[in-house]
Amino acid sequence: MSRSAHPAGPRHADVLPEGHYSAPPADLNVLDPKVWSRTVTRDAQGALTVGGIEVARLAEEFGTPAYFMDEADFRARCRSWREAFGTEADVFYAGKAFLSRAIVKWLYEEGLNLDVCSGGELATALSAGMPAERIAFHGNNKSEAEIERAVEAGVGRIVLDSFQEIVRVAHIAQRLGKVQPVLIRVTVGVEAHTHEFIATAHEDQKFGIALAGGQAAEAVRRALKLDGLELLGIHSHIGSQIFDMAGFEVSARRVVQLLAAIRDEHGVELPEIDLGGGLGIAYTSEDDPREPHEIAKALSEIVARECDSAGLRAPRISVEPGRAIVGPTAFTLYRVGTVKPLEGLRTYVSVDGGMSDNIRTALYDAEYSVALVSRTSTAEPMLSRVVGKHCESGDIVVKDAFLPADLAPGDLIAVPATGAYCRSMASNYNHALRPPVVAVHDGEARVIIRRETEEDLLALDVG
Ligand SMILES: *Cc1c(COP(=O)(O)O)cnc(C)c1O
């Protein structure tokens, strides 16, 4: 998806698929379990509950807008990834999707590892007690201070992203008297999104070192020569919100071919490959994501087959799901402020948040679902656009959705699947106060990131 997609959204471009907004769902009160976390349900009065707590109570105690995270769902997703990949592979949660100290603790307890890509994420991980050897450090322009901190802490791997960085990390490690385990991130010429991928020889992007033109092979040559580095293997990440495994097939094949070339040239079989993240989730009922066990099976079969034909021992695989773990675990709760019907077009529903708590719709043309959650309704479906309170006409949270026609100011509506890339990309635009993240579990709700205050805003503004 891109900003140059059809203005009505990627799925609306040519043909409206069946079941699209031209045909509203049969019952607006039904909560599709595909897009809601697993403890979400409606109680006897029709109000949504999560972890056994009703939304009106959550709104009263924590205010709106706010993100509510279903801890049982988060932990269950961690476990299903962990179990699907077994002991032969490693699962690194991509912290950029959403990171807090509580999350780090849950990951630790559920046996997952953690990807970070900045000093701030590293500090969060270390301060919450994630053992450094279970942390991988990513990024295309890590500062010397960040590298030093990571090496000093003893992170399990640094993912090298450029020729300069190979030398930079080696020098820092040597200066600190360490040998740093590293992967080299390569661009394999596969760009995958949703239901399609493009395989090319070259990739026009800032990350990694190209396989094409022998660049990656040269990077390996240099890394193997440097005393401060222990080269563990090759890393590749091909895109985001991917449903189709075909892109991984091409990328795994190209990475394994590189491993074979390394063996032929240097006589070493590198022990690891990391196939990155990017696995898709359901934002609307139209999305059909794969289960972790299907993904694990597909990936290990692809790698085994490719290694077999190259005569290589199968390397240890790692994967880096972010969105697929945290995305479905949270919803954003908003209070409706105004309802503005535009004759013959749609109804604009303004909520008390917007692009400051969910930039994905404006940034990527992302699609979301929405539901009235403080009550049920038998009113007619009304084609709606959920918008925020920012001074920007692109401030859209949900572009097209049906809400009941009796929707009124004061009602609570919720947008599911906002656990990934919403709070982590939240901004203070218009001096909005970033919403809290509240973990809900077994009848208890606990703030894990508190709401920003005007004091927080003014504390940064030194006058
Ligand atoms: C963003 C990113 C991920 C996670 O992507 P998701 O779409 O959240 O699964 C994993 N690995 C790398 C290197 C990334 O940049």
Coordinates of C-alpha atoms and ligand atoms in Angstrom, one line a residue:
M1 CA 0.0 0.0 0.0
S2 CA 1.2 3.5 -0.7
R3 CA 0.1 7.0 -0.6
S4 CA -0.2 6.9 -4.4
A5 CA -2.8 4.1 -4.2
H6 CA -6.3 4.9 -5.3
P7 CA -7.7 7.7 -3.2
A8 CA -10.6 5.5 -2.0
G9 CA -8.1 2.9 -0.7
P10 CA -6.2 0.0 -2.2
R11 CA -9.2 -2.4 -2.3
H12 CA -11.5 0.1 -4.0
A13 CA -9.4 0.7 -7.0
D14 CA -11.1 -1.1 -9.8
V15 CA -13.7 -3.6 -8.6
L16 CA -15.4 -3.5 -5.3
P17 CA -15.0 -6.9 -3.8
E18 CA -18.1 -8.7 -2.6
G19 CA -19.1 -7.9 0.9
H20 CA -17.6 -4.4 0.6
Y21 CA -19.2 -1.3 2.0
S22 CA -21.7 -1.3 -0.8
A23 CA -23.2 -4.2 1.2
P24 CA -23.2 -3.6 5.0
P25 CA -22.7 -6.5 7.3
A26 CA -25.9 -8.4 8.3
D27 CA -25.6 -7.4 12.0
L28 CA -23.5 -4.4 13.1
N29 CA -23.5 -5.7 16.7
V30 CA -21.6 -8.8 15.9
L31 CA -17.9 -8.6 16.8
D32 CA -15.8 -10.6 14.3
P33 CA -13.3 -12.7 16.3
K34 CA -10.8 -12.3 13.4
V35 CA -10.3 -8.6 14.2
W36 CA -10.9 -8.5 18.0
S37 CA -8.6 -10.0 20.6
R38 CA -9.7 -13.2 22.2
T39 CA -11.3 -12.1 25.5
V40 CA -13.4 -9.4 23.8
T41 CA -17.1 -10.2 23.9
R42 CA -20.4 -8.4 24.5
D43 CA -22.1 -8.7 27.9
A44 CA -25.8 -9.3 28.5
Q45 CA -26.5 -5.5 28.2
G46 CA -24.7 -5.4 24.9
A47 CA -21.6 -3.5 26.0
L48 CA -18.2 -4.7 24.9
T49 CA -16.0 -6.3 27.6
V50 CA -12.3 -7.2 27.5
G51 CA -10.6 -9.3 30.1
G52 CA -14.0 -9.3 31.8
I53 CA -14.2 -5.5 32.2
E54 CA -16.9 -3.4 30.5
V55 CA -15.8 -0.5 28.3
A56 CA -17.9 2.1 30.0
R57 CA -16.0 1.3 33.2
L58 CA -12.6 1.4 31.4
A59 CA -13.6 4.8 29.8
E60 CA -14.6 6.2 33.2
E61 CA -11.4 5.0 35.0
F62 CA -8.8 5.7 32.2
G63 CA -10.5 8.3 30.0
T64 CA -10.6 8.3 26.2
P65 CA -8.9 8.0 23.8
A66 CA -7.0 5.0 25.2
Y67 CA -5.5 1.8 24.0
F68 CA -6.6 -1.3 25.8
M69 CA -4.4 -4.3 25.5
D70 CA -5.6 -7.9 26.1
E71 CA -2.7 -9.4 28.0
A72 CA -4.1 -13.0 27.7
D73 CA -4.2 -12.6 24.0
F74 CA -0.7 -11.1 23.8
R75 CA 0.7 -14.0 25.8
A76 CA -1.2 -16.6 23.8
R77 CA 0.1 -15.2 20.6
C78 CA 3.7 -15.3 21.9
R79 CA 3.2 -18.9 22.9
S80 CA 1.8 -19.9 19.6
W81 CA 4.8 -18.4 17.8
R82 CA 7.2 -20.0 20.2
E83 CA 5.5 -23.4 20.0
A84 CA 5.2 -23.2 16.2
F85 CA 8.9 -22.6 15.7
G86 CA 10.0 -25.1 18.5
T87 CA 13.5 -25.4 19.6
E88 CA 15.0 -25.3 16.1
A89 CA 14.2 -21.7 15.5
D90 CA 14.2 -18.3 17.3
V91 CA 11.3 -15.8 17.5
F92 CA 12.4 -12.2 17.9
Y93 CA 9.5 -9.8 18.6
A94 CA 10.0 -6.6 16.6
G95 CA 9.9 -4.0 19.4
K96 CA 9.2 -1.1 17.0
A97 CA 5.6 -2.3 16.6
F98 CA 5.0 -1.5 20.3
L99 CA 7.4 -1.6 23.2
S100 CA 7.0 -1.0 26.9
R101 CA 8.6 -2.5 30.0
A102 CA 5.5 -4.6 30.7
I103 CA 5.7 -6.0 27.1
V104 CA 9.4 -6.8 27.6
K105 CA 8.5 -8.7 30.8
W106 CA 5.8 -10.7 29.0
L107 CA 8.1 -11.5 26.1
Y108 CA 10.8 -12.7 28.6
E109 CA 8.3 -14.9 30.4
E110 CA 6.9 -16.4 27.2
G111 CA 10.4 -17.3 25.9
L112 CA 10.7 -14.8 23.1
N113 CA 13.6 -12.7 22.0
L114 CA 13.5 -9.1 21.1
D115 CA 14.5 -6.9 18.2
V116 CA 15.3 -3.2 19.0
C117 CA 16.3 -0.5 16.5
S118 CA 17.3 2.5 18.6
G119 CA 19.1 3.4 21.8
G120 CA 15.7 4.1 23.3
E121 CA 14.3 0.7 22.5
L122 CA 17.5 -0.9 23.8
A123 CA 17.3 1.1 27.1
T124 CA 13.7 0.0 27.5
A125 CA 14.6 -3.7 26.9
L126 CA 17.5 -3.6 29.3
S127 CA 15.7 -1.7 32.0
A128 CA 12.9 -4.3 32.1
G129 CA 15.4 -7.1 32.5
M130 CA 15.6 -8.7 29.0
P131 CA 18.9 -10.6 29.0
A132 CA 21.2 -8.9 26.5
E133 CA 22.0 -12.1 24.7
R134 CA 18.3 -12.3 23.7
I135 CA 18.3 -8.9 22.1
A136 CA 19.1 -8.1 18.4
F137 CA 20.0 -4.6 17.4
H138 CA 18.8 -3.3 14.0
G139 CA 18.9 0.0 12.1
N140 CA 20.5 1.5 9.0
N141 CA 22.3 4.3 10.9
K142 CA 23.1 3.3 14.4
S143 CA 25.1 5.9 16.1
E144 CA 28.5 5.1 17.6
A145 CA 27.0 5.6 21.1
E146 CA 24.2 3.2 20.3
I147 CA 26.7 0.6 19.0
E148 CA 28.9 1.0 22.0
R149 CA 26.1 0.6 24.4
A150 CA 24.8 -2.5 22.6
V151 CA 28.3 -4.1 22.4
E152 CA 29.0 -3.3 26.0
A153 CA 25.7 -4.7 27.1
G154 CA 26.5 -7.9 25.2
V155 CA 23.5 -8.0 22.8
G156 CA 23.1 -11.4 21.1
R157 CA 23.5 -9.9 17.6
I158 CA 23.9 -6.7 15.8
V159 CA 22.5 -6.7 12.3
L160 CA 24.9 -4.9 10.0
D161 CA 23.4 -2.7 7.4
S162 CA 26.2 -1.1 5.4
F163 CA 29.9 -1.3 4.6
Q164 CA 30.7 1.5 6.9
E165 CA 28.9 -0.2 9.7
I166 CA 30.8 -3.4 9.3
V167 CA 34.0 -1.5 10.1
R168 CA 32.4 0.7 12.7
V169 CA 31.1 -2.2 14.8
A170 CA 34.3 -4.2 14.4
H171 CA 36.4 -1.2 15.7
I172 CA 34.1 -0.5 18.6
A173 CA 34.1 -4.2 19.6
Q174 CA 37.8 -4.4 19.4
R175 CA 38.3 -1.3 21.4
L176 CA 36.0 -2.8 24.1
G177 CA 37.9 -6.1 23.9
K178 CA 34.9 -8.0 22.6
V179 CA 33.9 -10.1 19.7
Q180 CA 30.5 -9.1 18.6
P181 CA 28.1 -11.7 17.0
V182 CA 26.6 -10.1 13.8
L183 CA 24.3 -10.8 10.9
I184 CA 24.6 -9.1 7.6
R185 CA 21.3 -7.7 6.3
V186 CA 21.0 -8.2 2.6
T187 CA 18.4 -7.0 0.1
V188 CA 17.3 -9.9 -1.9
G189 CA 15.3 -8.1 -4.5
V190 CA 11.9 -9.0 -3.2
E191 CA 9.3 -6.5 -2.1
A192 CA 6.3 -8.1 -0.6
H193 CA 3.0 -6.5 0.5
T194 CA -0.2 -8.2 1.3
H195 CA -1.2 -10.5 -1.6
E196 CA 1.6 -9.8 -4.0
F197 CA 5.3 -9.5 -4.2
I198 CA 7.7 -8.1 -6.8
A199 CA 11.0 -9.9 -7.4
T200 CA 13.6 -7.8 -9.0
A201 CA 17.4 -7.8 -9.4
H202 CA 17.8 -4.4 -7.6
E203 CA 16.0 -2.8 -4.8
D204 CA 15.7 0.9 -4.5
Q205 CA 15.7 1.3 -0.7
K206 CA 17.8 2.4 2.2
F207 CA 18.1 -0.9 4.1
G208 CA 20.7 -3.6 3.8
I209 CA 23.4 -4.6 1.3
A210 CA 22.3 -5.8 -2.2
L211 CA 22.8 -9.4 -3.2
A212 CA 23.0 -8.0 -6.8
G213 CA 26.4 -7.1 -8.2
G214 CA 28.2 -9.2 -5.6
Q215 CA 27.8 -6.5 -2.9
A216 CA 26.6 -8.9 -0.2
A217 CA 29.4 -11.4 -1.0
E218 CA 31.9 -8.5 -0.6
A219 CA 30.4 -7.5 2.7
V220 CA 30.8 -11.1 3.9
R221 CA 34.4 -11.1 2.8
R222 CA 35.1 -8.0 4.8
A223 CA 33.2 -9.1 7.9
L224 CA 35.0 -12.5 8.0
K225 CA 38.4 -10.7 8.0
L226 CA 37.7 -8.5 11.0
D227 CA 38.7 -9.7 14.5
G228 CA 36.0 -7.8 16.3
L229 CA 33.2 -9.7 14.5
E230 CA 31.7 -13.1 14.6
L231 CA 29.6 -13.5 11.5
L232 CA 26.6 -15.7 12.4
G233 CA 24.7 -15.5 9.2
I234 CA 22.5 -13.5 6.8
H235 CA 19.4 -11.5 7.5
S236 CA 16.6 -10.5 5.1
H237 CA 13.3 -8.7 5.6
I238 CA 11.0 -8.3 2.6
G239 CA 8.0 -6.2 3.6
S240 CA 5.0 -5.8 5.8
Q241 CA 1.4 -7.0 6.1
I242 CA 2.2 -10.0 4.0
F243 CA -0.3 -12.9 3.5
D244 CA 1.3 -14.8 0.7
M245 CA 4.4 -17.0 1.4
A246 CA 5.7 -16.8 -2.2
G247 CA 7.9 -13.8 -1.4
F248 CA 9.5 -15.6 1.5
E249 CA 10.2 -18.5 -0.9
V250 CA 12.1 -16.4 -3.3
S251 CA 14.0 -14.6 -0.5
A252 CA 14.9 -17.8 1.3
R253 CA 16.2 -19.3 -2.0
R254 CA 18.4 -16.3 -2.6
V255 CA 19.7 -16.2 0.9
V256 CA 20.5 -19.9 0.8
Q257 CA 22.3 -19.5 -2.5
L258 CA 24.5 -16.8 -0.8
L259 CA 25.3 -19.3 2.0
A260 CA 26.3 -21.8 -0.6
A261 CA 28.5 -19.3 -2.3
I262 CA 30.1 -18.4 1.0
R263 CA 30.8 -22.0 1.7
D264 CA 32.4 -22.4 -1.7
E265 CA 34.6 -19.3 -1.3
H266 CA 35.5 -19.4 2.3
G267 CA 34.9 -23.0 3.4
V268 CA 32.5 -21.9 6.2
E269 CA 28.9 -22.8 6.6
L270 CA 27.3 -19.9 8.4
P271 CA 24.9 -21.3 11.1
E272 CA 22.0 -18.8 10.9
I273 CA 19.5 -17.1 8.7
D274 CA 16.9 -14.6 9.7
L275 CA 13.9 -14.2 7.4
G276 CA 12.6 -11.1 9.1
G277 CA 9.0 -10.2 9.9
G278 CA 6.1 -8.7 8.0
L279 CA 3.4 -11.3 8.5
G280 CA -0.1 -9.9 8.0
I281 CA -3.0 -9.6 10.4
A282 CA -6.7 -9.0 10.0
Y283 CA -7.7 -5.3 10.1
T284 CA -11.0 -6.0 8.6
S285 CA -13.1 -9.1 8.0
E286 CA -11.8 -9.3 4.5
D287 CA -8.3 -10.2 5.6
D288 CA -7.2 -13.8 6.1
P289 CA -4.0 -14.1 7.9
R290 CA -2.0 -17.3 8.3
E291 CA -1.5 -19.0 11.7
P292 CA 2.0 -19.2 13.1
H293 CA 2.2 -23.0 12.7
E294 CA 1.4 -22.7 9.0
I295 CA 4.1 -20.0 8.6
A296 CA 6.6 -22.0 10.6
K297 CA 6.0 -25.1 8.5
A298 CA 6.1 -23.2 5.2
L299 CA 9.4 -21.4 6.1
S300 CA 11.2 -24.5 7.4
E301 CA 10.2 -26.5 4.4
I302 CA 11.4 -23.8 2.0
V303 CA 14.7 -23.5 3.8
A304 CA 15.2 -27.3 4.1
R305 CA 14.5 -27.8 0.4
E306 CA 16.8 -25.0 -0.7
C307 CA 19.6 -26.3 1.6
D308 CA 19.1 -29.8 0.4
S309 CA 19.6 -28.8 -3.2
A310 CA 22.6 -26.7 -2.3
G311 CA 24.1 -29.5 -0.2
L312 CA 24.1 -27.3 2.9
R313 CA 23.3 -28.2 6.5
A314 CA 20.0 -26.4 7.3
P315 CA 20.9 -23.3 9.3
R316 CA 19.0 -22.2 12.4
I317 CA 16.1 -20.0 11.3
S318 CA 14.9 -16.8 13.1
V319 CA 11.8 -14.7 12.4
E320 CA 10.8 -11.3 13.6
P321 CA 7.1 -10.8 13.9
G322 CA 5.9 -7.5 15.3
R323 CA 2.5 -6.7 14.1
A324 CA 1.4 -10.4 14.0
I325 CA 2.0 -10.6 17.8
V326 CA 0.9 -7.2 19.1
G327 CA -1.4 -5.9 16.4
P328 CA -4.5 -7.9 17.2
T329 CA -4.2 -7.6 21.0
A330 CA -5.3 -4.0 21.4
F331 CA -8.2 -1.7 20.4
T332 CA -8.4 2.0 20.7
L333 CA -11.4 3.4 22.6
Y334 CA -12.8 6.7 21.5
R335 CA -15.8 8.8 22.6
V336 CA -17.9 10.3 19.8
G337 CA -18.0 14.1 19.9
T338 CA -20.0 15.0 16.8
V339 CA -22.0 13.2 14.1
K340 CA -22.2 15.1 10.8
P341 CA -24.3 13.6 8.0
L342 CA -23.3 14.8 4.5
E343 CA -26.3 14.2 2.2
G344 CA -25.7 11.6 -0.5
L345 CA -22.1 11.0 0.7
R346 CA -21.5 9.7 4.1
T347 CA -21.6 10.6 7.8
Y348 CA -18.5 12.1 9.5
V349 CA -18.1 10.8 13.0
S350 CA -15.6 12.9 15.0
V351 CA -13.8 11.3 17.9
D352 CA -11.6 12.6 20.7
G353 CA -8.3 11.3 19.1
G354 CA -7.2 10.9 15.5
M355 CA -4.0 10.9 13.5
S356 CA -2.0 11.6 16.7
D357 CA -2.9 8.1 18.0
N358 CA -3.2 6.3 14.7
I359 CA -1.2 7.7 11.8
R360 CA -1.5 4.6 9.7
T361 CA -4.6 5.5 7.8
A362 CA -3.2 8.9 6.7
L363 CA 0.3 7.4 6.1
Y364 CA -0.4 4.1 4.4
D365 CA -4.0 4.3 3.4
A366 CA -4.5 1.5 6.0
E367 CA -7.9 0.0 6.5
Y368 CA -9.6 -0.5 9.9
S369 CA -12.9 -1.7 11.3
V370 CA -14.9 0.1 13.9
A371 CA -17.9 -0.8 16.2
L372 CA -20.2 0.9 18.6
V373 CA -19.2 -0.7 21.8
S374 CA -21.0 1.0 24.7
R375 CA -24.3 -0.5 23.6
T376 CA -25.9 -2.5 20.8
S377 CA -28.3 -0.9 18.3
T378 CA -30.9 -2.1 15.9
A379 CA -30.8 1.1 13.8
E380 CA -30.0 1.0 10.1
P381 CA -26.4 0.9 9.0
M382 CA -24.9 4.3 8.2
L383 CA -21.9 4.7 5.9
S384 CA -19.4 6.5 8.1
R385 CA -16.0 8.0 8.1
V386 CA -14.4 8.1 11.6
V387 CA -12.2 11.3 11.8
G388 CA -10.1 12.8 14.5
K389 CA -10.0 16.3 16.1
H390 CA -6.8 17.5 14.4
C391 CA -6.5 20.5 12.1
E392 CA -6.0 18.5 9.0
S393 CA -8.6 17.1 6.5
G394 CA -6.5 13.9 6.1
D395 CA -7.0 13.2 9.8
I396 CA -8.9 10.0 9.2
V397 CA -9.0 7.0 11.5
V398 CA -11.4 4.7 9.6
K399 CA -12.1 5.6 6.0
D400 CA -15.2 3.6 5.2
A401 CA -17.2 1.7 7.8
F402 CA -20.8 1.2 8.8
L403 CA -22.0 2.4 12.1
P404 CA -25.6 2.4 13.4
A405 CA -27.7 5.4 12.3
D406 CA -28.6 6.3 15.9
L407 CA -25.0 6.9 16.8
A408 CA -24.8 10.0 19.0
P409 CA -22.4 12.2 20.8
G410 CA -21.3 10.4 24.0
D411 CA -21.3 6.9 22.5
L412 CA -18.1 4.9 22.8
I413 CA -16.7 3.4 19.6
A414 CA -13.7 1.2 19.3
V415 CA -11.2 0.5 16.5
P416 CA -9.7 -3.0 16.8
A417 CA -6.2 -4.2 15.8
T418 CA -4.4 -1.1 16.9
G419 CA -1.7 -2.8 19.0
A420 CA 1.0 -2.3 16.4
Y421 CA 2.4 0.9 14.9
C422 CA -0.2 3.1 16.6
R423 CA 1.1 4.1 20.1
S424 CA 4.6 3.5 18.8
M425 CA 4.0 6.1 16.0
A426 CA 1.9 8.4 18.1
S427 CA 2.7 12.1 18.0
N428 CA 1.9 15.3 19.8
Y429 CA 0.5 17.0 16.8
N430 CA -1.7 20.0 17.8
H431 CA -0.2 19.4 21.2
A432 CA -2.3 16.3 21.7
L433 CA -1.5 14.3 24.8
R434 CA -0.6 10.8 23.8
P435 CA -3.1 8.3 25.1
P436 CA -2.3 5.7 27.8
V437 CA -1.9 1.9 27.2
V438 CA -3.9 -0.1 29.6
A439 CA -3.3 -3.8 30.0
V440 CA -6.5 -5.8 30.9
H441 CA -6.3 -9.3 32.3
D442 CA -8.7 -11.4 34.2
G443 CA -10.9 -8.6 35.5
E444 CA -8.0 -6.3 36.3
A445 CA -6.9 -3.2 34.3
R446 CA -3.5 -1.7 34.8
V447 CA -1.8 1.3 33.1
I448 CA 1.4 0.2 31.4
I449 CA 2.0 3.6 29.7
R450 CA 0.3 6.5 31.4
R451 CA -1.5 9.3 29.6
E452 CA 0.7 12.3 28.8
T453 CA -0.2 15.4 30.7
E454 CA 0.1 19.1 29.9
E455 CA 2.9 19.1 32.5
D456 CA 4.8 16.6 30.3
L457 CA 4.3 18.8 27.3
L458 CA 5.5 22.0 29.1
A459 CA 8.4 20.2 30.7
L460 CA 10.0 19.8 27.3
D461 CA 9.3 23.4 26.3
V462 CA 12.1 25.3 28.2
G463 CA 10.9 28.7 27.1
Ligands
LIG1 C1 9.6 -3.8 10.9 C2 10.5 -5.0 10.9 C3 10.0 -6.1 11.4 C4 8.6 -6.3 11.9 O1 7.6 -6.1 10.9 P1 6.1 -6.5 11.2 O2 5.4 -6.1 10.0 O3 5.7 -5.8 12.4 O4 6.1 -8.0 11.5 C5 10.9 -7.2 11.5 N1 12.1 -7.1 11.1 C6 12.6 -6.0 10.6 C7 14.1 -5.9 10.2 C8 11.8 -4.8 10.5 O5 12.3 -3.7 10.0

